[in-house]
XYZ file of N, CA, C and O in Angstrom:
712
model
N 5.952 -12.072 -9.513
C 5.528 -12.564 -7.982
C 4.344 -12.246 -7.729
O 3.851 -10.908 -7.837
N 3.135 -13.093 -7.739
C 1.594 -12.558 -7.541
C 1.489 -12.917 -6.133
O 2.227 -13.956 -5.702
N 1.087 -12.032 -5.608
C 0.708 -12.131 -3.889
C -0.836 -11.981 -4.014
O -1.448 -11.318 -3.992
N -1.383 -13.181 -3.213
C -2.794 -13.475 -2.639
C -2.893 -13.021 -1.182
O -2.647 -14.086 -0.334
N -3.927 -12.547 -0.885
C -4.479 -12.076 0.299
C -6.167 -12.400 0.433
O -6.455 -12.992 -0.803
N -6.784 -12.299 1.713
C -8.004 -12.680 1.597
C -8.965 -12.134 0.621
O -9.740 -12.733 -0.368
N -8.667 -10.705 0.353
C -9.399 -9.803 -0.443
C -8.973 -9.501 -1.964
O -9.561 -8.939 -2.851
N -7.489 -9.594 -1.795
C -6.393 -9.221 -2.653
C -5.914 -9.853 -3.542
O -5.360 -10.610 -2.880
N -5.569 -9.355 -4.948
C -4.260 -9.839 -5.509
C -3.365 -8.699 -6.102
O -3.985 -7.610 -6.327
N -1.997 -9.024 -5.354
C -1.285 -8.248 -5.613
C -0.475 -8.523 -7.047
O 0.103 -9.661 -7.059
N -0.266 -7.854 -7.960
C 0.525 -8.170 -9.002
C 1.433 -7.396 -9.336
O 1.056 -6.027 -9.631
N 2.422 -7.461 -10.365
C 3.513 -6.532 -10.724
C 2.530 -5.376 -11.872
O 1.614 -5.969 -12.461
N 2.749 -4.082 -12.007
C 2.350 -3.328 -12.793
C 2.694 -3.453 -14.249
O 3.714 -3.874 -14.390
N 1.767 -3.109 -15.247
C 2.456 -3.139 -16.412
C 2.152 -1.479 -17.302
O 1.466 -1.048 -16.689
N 2.671 -1.763 -18.371
C 2.054 -0.388 -19.332
C 0.957 -0.106 -19.575
O 0.156 0.887 -19.641
N 0.241 -1.087 -19.422
C -1.473 -1.236 -19.495
C -2.299 -0.840 -18.503
O -3.196 -0.385 -18.696
N -1.631 -0.641 -17.449
C -1.870 -0.156 -16.257
C -2.195 1.328 -16.297
O -2.629 2.388 -15.418
N -1.467 2.182 -17.023
C -1.169 3.364 -16.859
C -2.432 4.388 -16.912
O -2.606 5.330 -16.036
N -3.394 4.296 -17.760
C -4.463 5.173 -17.785
C -5.332 4.741 -16.294
O -5.837 5.923 -15.784
N -5.374 3.447 -16.103
C -6.099 3.379 -14.450
C -5.516 4.134 -13.216
O -6.168 4.590 -12.405
N -4.078 3.826 -13.478
C -3.562 4.529 -12.616
C -3.366 5.749 -12.405
O -3.523 6.464 -11.130
N -3.243 6.518 -13.350
C -3.231 8.254 -13.546
C -4.765 8.261 -13.003
O -4.677 9.398 -12.255
N -5.585 8.283 -13.697
C -7.205 8.357 -13.252
C -7.244 7.930 -11.841
O -8.547 9.026 -11.040
N -6.690 6.923 -11.237
C -7.370 6.788 -9.996
C -6.191 7.113 -8.930
O -6.931 7.648 -7.751
N -4.965 7.367 -9.177
C -4.377 7.858 -7.918
C -3.233 8.644 -8.256
O -2.865 9.529 -7.508
N -2.377 8.223 -9.579
C -1.030 8.883 -9.806
C -1.058 10.590 -10.008
O -0.367 11.258 -9.601
N -2.363 10.705 -10.522
C -2.742 12.036 -10.960
C -3.520 12.953 -10.227
O -3.911 14.070 -10.132
N -3.814 12.286 -8.930
C -4.870 12.826 -7.916
C -3.958 13.670 -6.921
O -3.335 13.146 -6.192
N -4.257 14.698 -6.781
C -3.503 16.037 -6.024
C -3.820 15.274 -4.285
O -3.092 15.492 -3.286
N -5.235 14.980 -3.911
C -5.354 14.441 -2.671
C -4.783 13.337 -2.218
O -4.146 13.159 -1.355
N -4.378 12.365 -3.315
C -3.593 11.028 -2.754
C -2.048 11.498 -2.598
O -1.204 10.726 -1.699
N -1.685 12.387 -3.254
C -0.366 12.772 -3.116
C -0.128 13.870 -2.015
O 0.982 14.145 -1.900
N -1.129 14.425 -1.505
C -0.923 15.515 -0.583
C 0.141 15.014 0.556
O 0.907 16.051 1.173
N 0.104 14.035 0.962
C 1.252 13.574 1.696
C 2.299 12.938 1.589
O 3.274 12.241 2.428
N 3.002 12.553 0.574
C 3.856 12.194 -0.217
C 4.996 13.098 -0.616
O 4.654 14.404 -1.003
N 6.095 12.248 -0.901
C 7.068 13.247 -1.578
C 7.275 13.314 -3.045
O 8.013 14.253 -3.640
N 6.479 12.877 -3.602
C 5.863 12.754 -4.961
C 5.131 13.940 -5.505
O 4.277 14.180 -4.861
N 5.605 14.131 -7.025
C 4.467 15.181 -7.340
C 3.105 14.455 -7.963
O 3.565 13.460 -8.470
N 1.867 14.837 -8.109
C 0.947 14.045 -8.475
C 1.513 14.300 -10.201
O 1.784 15.004 -10.743
N 1.038 13.119 -11.166
C 1.607 13.095 -12.487
C 0.622 14.040 -13.358
O -0.581 14.242 -12.701
N 0.926 14.748 -13.959
C 0.617 15.787 -14.836
C -0.114 15.132 -16.268
O -1.222 15.603 -16.642
N 0.255 14.036 -16.545
C -0.520 13.369 -17.681
C -0.332 11.813 -17.735
O 0.561 11.266 -16.620
N -1.005 11.183 -18.480
C -0.890 9.641 -18.704
C 0.802 9.218 -18.857
O 1.133 8.318 -18.391
N 1.203 10.173 -19.733
C 2.919 9.679 -20.127
C 3.490 10.092 -18.900
O 4.503 9.117 -18.908
N 3.434 10.547 -17.841
C 4.085 10.626 -16.291
C 3.970 9.234 -16.079
O 4.824 8.706 -15.383
N 2.735 8.764 -15.758
C 2.566 7.663 -15.016
C 3.113 6.429 -16.081
O 3.794 5.449 -15.291
N 3.049 6.674 -17.556
C 3.887 5.755 -18.258
C 5.191 5.564 -17.861
O 5.726 4.396 -17.873
N 5.511 6.531 -17.766
C 7.082 6.851 -17.353
C 7.865 6.101 -15.962
O 8.562 5.363 -15.974
N 6.780 6.334 -15.060
C 6.909 5.739 -13.573
C 6.835 4.218 -13.512
O 7.651 3.598 -12.929
N 5.500 3.726 -14.627
C 5.748 2.355 -14.532
C 7.056 1.790 -15.359
O 7.239 0.384 -14.887
N 7.524 2.323 -16.389
C 8.858 2.044 -16.631
C 9.724 1.426 -15.658
O 10.401 0.804 -15.847
N 9.900 2.702 -15.149
C 10.968 2.698 -13.949
C 10.688 1.734 -12.946
O 11.635 1.286 -12.339
N 9.186 1.297 -12.515
C 8.923 0.576 -11.409
C 8.896 -0.956 -12.047
O 8.926 -2.041 -11.180
N 9.059 -1.106 -13.394
C 9.100 -2.760 -13.808
C 9.848 -3.453 -13.043
O 11.261 -3.195 -13.350
N 9.566 -4.721 -12.938
C 10.295 -5.935 -12.719
C 9.804 -7.272 -12.876
O 8.611 -7.199 -13.028
N 10.860 -8.341 -13.123
C 10.582 -9.129 -13.400
C 11.188 -10.418 -12.641
O 12.262 -10.327 -12.124
N 10.783 -11.455 -12.635
C 11.421 -12.791 -12.190
C 11.682 -13.657 -12.948
O 10.785 -13.818 -13.846
N 12.835 -14.142 -13.006
C 13.359 -15.415 -13.889
C 12.535 -16.181 -13.915
O 11.791 -16.991 -14.667
N 11.946 -16.912 -12.773
C 11.367 -17.825 -12.726
C 11.178 -17.923 -10.947
O 11.226 -16.901 -10.111
N 9.639 -18.891 -10.606
C 9.243 -18.623 -9.263
C 10.631 -18.701 -8.341
O 9.920 -18.005 -7.284
N 11.509 -19.511 -8.383
C 12.469 -19.125 -7.371
C 13.403 -18.202 -7.510
O 14.582 -18.463 -6.658
N 13.575 -17.340 -8.239
C 14.707 -16.871 -8.760
C 14.626 -15.286 -8.931
O 14.249 -15.056 -10.231
N 14.331 -14.772 -7.629
C 13.961 -13.175 -7.956
C 14.881 -12.328 -7.915
O 15.833 -12.454 -7.167
N 15.129 -11.313 -9.114
C 16.259 -10.736 -9.222
C 16.073 -9.453 -8.263
O 15.187 -8.824 -8.002
N 17.411 -9.123 -7.795
C 17.472 -7.992 -6.671
C 17.215 -6.662 -7.203
O 17.371 -6.430 -8.645
N 16.518 -6.101 -6.775
C 15.996 -4.473 -7.129
C 15.918 -3.609 -6.052
O 15.925 -3.900 -4.809
N 15.746 -2.342 -6.588
C 15.689 -1.169 -5.634
C 14.557 -0.885 -4.775
O 14.180 -0.847 -3.933
N 13.268 -1.434 -6.214
C 12.221 -1.231 -5.633
C 11.377 -2.668 -6.346
O 11.356 -3.165 -7.157
N 10.479 -2.869 -5.295
C 9.207 -4.062 -5.536
C 8.112 -3.231 -5.324
O 7.531 -3.268 -4.129
N 7.485 -3.097 -6.561
C 5.941 -2.343 -6.501
C 4.859 -3.204 -7.074
O 5.212 -3.943 -7.949
N 3.826 -3.356 -6.434
C 2.880 -4.322 -7.028
C 1.448 -3.253 -7.259
O 1.261 -2.232 -6.222
N 0.536 -3.527 -8.113
C -0.544 -3.248 -8.198
C -1.663 -3.736 -7.359
O -1.351 -4.940 -7.234
N -2.525 -2.995 -6.686
C -3.368 -4.005 -5.863
C -4.594 -3.859 -6.448
O -5.454 -3.089 -7.094
N -5.287 -5.157 -6.617
C -6.652 -5.552 -7.292
C -7.704 -6.377 -6.440
O -7.123 -7.217 -5.679
N -8.664 -5.973 -6.509
C -9.764 -6.198 -5.599
C -10.107 -8.189 -6.336
O -10.383 -7.870 -7.426
N -9.884 -8.879 -5.415
C -10.337 -10.195 -6.265
C -11.729 -10.341 -6.685
O -11.753 -11.003 -7.907
N -12.736 -9.663 -6.094
C -14.178 -9.873 -6.269
C -14.337 -9.262 -7.834
O -15.059 -9.663 -8.173
N -13.835 -7.991 -8.023
C -14.024 -7.554 -9.141
C -12.978 -7.238 -10.596
O -13.551 -7.063 -11.426
N -11.845 -7.518 -9.997
C -10.739 -7.380 -10.594
C -10.102 -5.788 -10.856
O -9.694 -5.774 -11.740
N -10.564 -5.140 -10.063
C -10.372 -3.801 -9.844
C -9.359 -3.260 -9.522
O -8.814 -3.556 -8.507
N -8.024 -2.879 -10.478
C -6.990 -2.280 -10.153
C -7.418 -1.245 -9.385
O -8.030 0.154 -9.771
N -6.882 -0.510 -8.112
C -7.096 0.660 -7.140
C -5.928 1.237 -6.671
O -6.046 2.410 -6.029
N -4.692 0.822 -6.486
C -3.431 1.444 -6.148
C -2.489 0.587 -5.847
O -2.587 -0.786 -7.119
N -1.406 0.914 -5.679
C 0.064 0.247 -5.647
C 0.738 0.247 -4.205
O 0.169 1.328 -3.486
N 1.487 -0.147 -4.164
C 2.817 -0.209 -3.211
C 3.215 -1.352 -2.814
O 3.595 -2.344 -4.062
N 4.538 -1.222 -2.158
C 5.626 -2.208 -1.874
C 6.686 -1.621 -1.151
O 6.655 -0.982 -0.151
N 7.914 -2.214 -1.675
C 9.158 -2.018 -0.946
C 9.934 -0.909 -1.991
O 10.091 -1.419 -3.206
N 10.392 0.165 -1.380
C 11.260 0.953 -1.948
C 12.742 1.092 -1.580
O 12.994 1.269 0.103
N 14.016 0.863 -1.734
C 15.149 1.158 -1.220
C 15.461 2.434 -0.493
O 15.148 3.385 -1.311
N 15.812 2.669 0.577
C 16.119 3.919 1.187
C 17.467 4.147 1.726
O 18.116 3.354 2.519
N 18.323 4.425 0.662
C 19.621 4.797 0.884
C 20.397 5.183 2.370
O 21.360 4.766 2.666
N 19.600 6.236 2.645
C 19.808 6.677 3.931
C 19.850 5.698 5.228
O 20.726 5.880 5.911
N 18.859 5.024 4.879
C 18.898 4.166 5.905
C 19.063 2.736 6.016
O 19.263 1.569 7.053
N 19.562 2.818 4.768
C 20.182 1.157 4.078
C 19.068 0.116 4.443
O 19.457 -1.265 4.865
N 17.773 0.533 4.220
C 16.624 -0.356 4.593
C 15.576 -0.241 3.335
O 15.659 0.627 2.803
N 14.815 -1.212 3.033
C 13.558 -1.149 2.286
C 12.456 -0.303 3.331
O 12.473 -0.621 4.239
N 11.842 0.346 2.643
C 11.079 1.107 3.068
C 9.598 0.860 2.555
O 9.849 0.663 1.444
N 8.489 0.932 3.254
C 7.142 0.399 2.927
C 6.592 1.697 2.096
O 6.889 3.057 2.499
N 5.871 1.591 0.972
C 5.184 2.637 0.444
C 3.919 2.425 -0.013
O 3.742 1.108 -0.527
N 2.868 3.008 -0.312
C 1.690 2.773 -1.089
C 0.636 3.967 -1.155
O 0.932 5.005 -0.562
N 0.147 3.619 -2.074
C -1.004 4.770 -2.829
C -2.155 4.276 -3.304
O -2.121 3.625 -3.866
N -3.295 4.540 -2.605
C -4.872 3.848 -3.325
C -5.628 5.037 -3.250
O -5.635 6.290 -3.146
N -6.664 4.470 -4.482
C -7.863 5.573 -4.770
C -8.262 6.165 -3.632
O -8.809 5.232 -2.708
N -8.817 7.390 -3.520
C -9.835 7.897 -2.659
C -10.988 6.937 -2.161
O -11.125 6.930 -1.071
N -11.720 6.169 -3.507
C -12.770 5.569 -3.459
C -12.871 4.492 -2.445
O -13.574 3.704 -1.650
N -11.227 4.021 -2.236
C -10.948 2.554 -1.592
C -10.443 3.062 -0.150
O -9.556 2.284 0.459
N -10.402 4.043 0.403
C -9.652 4.665 1.669
C -10.571 4.180 2.532
O -11.923 4.047 2.442
N -10.165 3.715 4.010
C -10.671 3.262 5.088
C -11.248 2.153 4.967
O -12.488 2.118 5.655
N -10.595 1.117 4.004
C -11.648 -0.394 3.975
C -10.605 -1.543 4.468
O -11.106 -2.379 4.355
N -9.582 -0.802 5.111
C -8.639 -1.973 5.144
C -7.634 -2.458 3.976
O -6.788 -3.301 4.347
N -7.752 -2.392 2.912
C -6.769 -2.689 1.815
C -6.047 -2.609 1.909
O -4.822 -3.192 1.625
N -5.477 -0.985 2.512
C -3.944 -0.730 2.400
C -3.107 -1.857 3.444
O -2.282 -2.512 3.039
N -3.817 -2.127 4.662
C -2.929 -2.637 5.402
C -3.206 -4.213 4.960
O -1.726 -4.858 5.172
N -4.024 -4.548 4.249
C -4.078 -6.140 3.989
C -2.942 -6.475 2.942
O -2.440 -7.583 2.957
N -2.879 -5.328 2.231
C -1.817 -5.448 0.953
C -0.633 -5.523 1.440
O 0.491 -6.148 1.140
N -0.362 -4.578 2.304
C 1.193 -4.316 2.917
C 1.400 -5.653 3.874
O 2.474 -5.821 3.676
N 0.479 -6.365 4.367
C 0.670 -7.509 5.297
C 1.318 -8.446 4.204
O 2.252 -8.924 4.470
N 0.587 -8.541 2.756
C 1.247 -9.537 1.807
C 2.784 -9.171 1.575
O 3.263 -10.138 1.135
N 2.887 -7.761 1.221
C 4.419 -7.646 0.682
C 5.218 -7.699 2.000
O 6.106 -8.520 1.531
N 4.824 -7.470 3.206
C 5.871 -8.044 4.053
C 5.988 -9.038 4.409
O 7.134 -9.972 4.966
N 5.358 -10.205 3.967
C 5.401 -11.758 4.090
C 6.316 -11.900 2.758
O 7.055 -12.719 3.376
N 6.156 -11.442 1.743
C 6.988 -11.576 0.290
C 8.393 -11.121 0.806
O 9.367 -12.174 1.072
N 8.611 -9.992 1.728
C 10.020 -9.463 1.908
C 10.875 -10.471 2.945
O 11.604 -10.802 2.779
N 9.999 -11.259 3.947
C 10.767 -11.894 4.748
C 10.844 -13.176 4.042
O 11.890 -13.964 4.213
N 9.989 -13.829 3.599
C 10.023 -15.404 2.943
C 10.810 -15.601 1.711
O 11.527 -16.270 1.465
N 10.711 -14.523 0.838
C 11.308 -14.442 -0.626
C 12.756 -13.648 -0.647
O 13.300 -13.994 -1.510
N 12.621 -12.773 0.092
C 13.960 -11.779 0.061
C 15.021 -11.802 1.291
O 15.988 -11.490 1.162
N 14.286 -12.605 2.233
C 14.837 -12.717 3.295
C 15.366 -11.566 4.254
O 16.372 -11.309 4.903
N 14.338 -10.321 3.937
C 14.656 -9.224 4.434
C 14.237 -9.391 6.269
O 13.145 -9.996 6.568
N 15.268 -8.752 6.880
C 15.034 -9.064 8.628
C 14.175 -7.625 9.247
O 13.450 -7.649 10.299
N 14.425 -6.499 8.293
C 13.846 -5.121 9.128
C 13.410 -4.045 8.279
O 14.319 -4.077 6.951
N 12.499 -3.454 7.583
C 12.118 -2.627 7.125
C 11.837 -1.307 7.461
O 11.482 -1.098 9.034
N 11.619 -0.004 7.093
C 11.514 1.102 7.479
C 10.045 1.438 6.956
O 9.570 1.143 6.237
N 9.348 2.506 7.626
C 8.075 3.017 7.220
C 8.061 4.530 8.094
O 8.569 4.727 8.705
N 7.168 4.886 7.497
C 6.920 6.556 7.752
C 5.784 7.131 7.157
O 5.153 6.438 6.181
N 5.297 8.413 7.905
C 4.331 8.848 7.364
C 4.255 10.456 7.844
O 5.021 10.615 8.875
N 3.808 11.100 6.876
C 3.472 12.819 6.956
C 2.640 12.808 8.522
O 1.438 12.045 8.902
N 3.034 13.607 9.611
C 2.790 13.783 10.590
C 0.896 13.756 10.614
O 0.204 13.295 11.499
N 0.696 14.525 9.763
C -0.666 15.061 9.260
C -1.522 13.759 8.632
O -3.032 14.031 8.653
N -0.934 12.856 8.300
C -1.654 11.780 7.778
C -1.905 10.654 8.740
O -1.335 9.700 8.700
N -3.203 11.025 9.194
C -3.757 10.073 10.255
C -3.760 8.205 9.577
O -3.847 7.529 10.349
N -4.450 8.514 8.389
C -4.972 7.276 7.683
C -3.572 6.536 7.679
O -3.684 5.148 7.964
N -2.553 6.817 7.297
C -1.247 6.139 7.126
C -0.718 5.712 8.232
O 0.196 4.616 8.583
N -0.887 6.567 9.566
C -0.155 6.404 10.503
C -0.886 4.996 11.311
O -0.344 4.463 11.730
N -2.250 5.027 11.070
C -2.939 4.039 11.414
C -2.749 2.726 10.803
O -2.491 1.589 11.604
N -2.416 2.755 9.721
C -1.661 1.402 8.494
C -0.622 0.940 9.440
O -0.490 -0.207 9.707
N 0.477 1.840 9.553
C 1.773 1.499 9.952
C 1.804 1.136 11.329
O 2.113 -0.107 11.677
N 0.616 1.534 12.176
C 0.516 0.877 13.540
C -0.210 -0.567 13.422
O 0.098 -1.463 14.193
N -0.981 -0.458 12.723
C -1.906 -1.957 12.442
C -0.655 -2.930 12.030
O -1.172 -4.343 12.358
N 0.123 -2.494 11.545
C 1.042 -3.392 10.616
C 2.458 -4.143 12.009
O 3.426 -4.648 11.663
N 2.380 -3.123 12.831
C 2.925 -3.669 13.753
C 4.362 -3.019 13.739
O 5.317 -3.233 14.790
N 4.615 -1.744 13.174
C 5.632 -0.886 13.176
C 6.045 -0.056 14.762
O 5.102 0.229 15.214
N 7.303 -0.030 14.960
C 7.632 0.564 16.105
C 8.287 1.834 15.827
O 9.098 2.050 14.920
N 7.783 2.796 16.494
C 8.156 4.663 16.053
C 9.960 4.864 16.619
O 9.967 4.080 17.685
N 10.296 5.296 15.853
C 11.919 5.803 15.902
C 11.871 7.103 16.194
O 12.813 7.175 17.074
N 11.421 7.900 15.618
C 11.635 9.042 15.541
C 10.812 10.319 14.753
O 10.256 9.796 13.689
N 10.395 11.750 15.071
C 10.329 12.692 14.265
C 11.346 13.061 13.392
O 12.436 13.105 13.668
N 10.809 13.236 12.132
C 11.796 13.744 11.094
C 11.212 14.767 10.136
O 9.973 15.444 10.524
N 12.000 15.210 9.510
C 11.599 16.130 8.279
C 12.022 15.740 6.738
O 12.966 15.277 6.683
N 10.728 15.376 5.922
C 10.908 14.692 4.775
C 10.732 15.890 3.638
O 9.671 16.432 3.728
N 11.862 15.552 2.751
C 11.849 16.776 1.476
C 10.966 16.189 0.782
O 10.868 15.147 0.363
N 10.293 16.897 -0.161
C 9.494 16.942 -1.254
C 10.269 16.723 -2.385
O 11.387 17.597 -2.186
N 10.089 15.821 -3.268
C 10.826 15.858 -4.633
C 11.103 17.211 -5.335
O 12.085 17.343 -6.107
N 10.169 18.274 -4.928
C 10.381 19.479 -5.726
C 11.546 20.471 -5.049
O 11.975 21.290 -5.697
N 12.264 19.690 -3.846
C 13.358 20.465 -3.454
C 12.853 21.880 -2.568
O 13.781 22.324 -1.860
N 11.552 22.188 -2.700
C 11.291 23.348 -2.068
C 10.352 23.166 -0.748
O 10.922 23.819 0.249
N 9.579 22.252 -0.564
C 8.549 21.910 0.065
C 9.269 20.842 1.298
O 9.658 20.001 0.583
N 8.974 21.215 2.547
C 9.186 19.736 3.510
C 8.074 19.461 3.914
O 6.887 20.380 4.001
N 7.883 18.112 4.852
C 6.873 18.069 5.599
C 7.206 17.558 6.736
O 8.276 16.626 6.818
N 6.593 17.784 8.269
C 7.024 16.943 9.149
C 6.485 15.617 9.257
O 5.177 15.243 8.614
N 7.382 14.634 9.450
C 6.979 13.165 9.443
C 7.770 12.463 10.685
O 8.239 13.036 11.488
N 7.047 11.062 10.818
C 7.432 10.166 11.867
C 7.945 9.144 11.228
O 7.360 8.854 10.086
N 9.070 8.268 11.714
C 9.814 7.223 10.928
C 9.750 6.004 11.974
O 9.138 6.291 13.378
N 9.470 4.908 11.500
C 9.394 3.498 12.120
C 10.316 2.574 11.587
O 10.477 2.660 10.532
N 10.296 1.503 12.453
C 10.951 0.031 11.759
C 9.926 -0.679 12.223
O 8.931 -0.900 13.238
N 10.132 -2.129 11.326
C 9.630 -3.388 11.770
C 10.756 -4.404 11.570
O 11.158 -4.366 10.514
N 10.731 -5.280 12.763
C 11.524 -6.404 12.525
C 10.728 -7.914 11.986
O 9.632 -7.715 12.522
N 11.228 -8.216 11.085
C 10.316 -9.084 10.459
C 10.802 -10.659 10.820
O 11.723 -10.932 11.362
């Protein structure tokens, strides 16, 4: 499933994207500062992640149910792949949660908000999703701006565990009715 917005093309990521993703955002400690995953240590880590998130649709009208729907974010004008994001199943809340990461060179240009509007449109129209969750580390003001621009409604403050099981960060949780 390809999603087109004014400036972007959102497309499924492929194994061929590993080096670009690793050098651009999955291996960047600054990009991973406010998320629960660890920066990838090698291109092999990114290749493994790409295998985990791969999804296919059988045809345009038959999208297979999945735990995650992740797209690569590509600039229409240049064809540059600069980030990824989508819908991740949250067992605790029994909802899809939005998630996104982009290269630092593309921060503060409105791309994440634009991409996620496309993802949310897909969620409602193609998957029939009625509500999604969203969240951000309290200190991640840029992600807070994205969540608010998308129209999410604040639910509560929380503490989010890091994947390493040792660290935690203060977070804010939201929902959006589609």
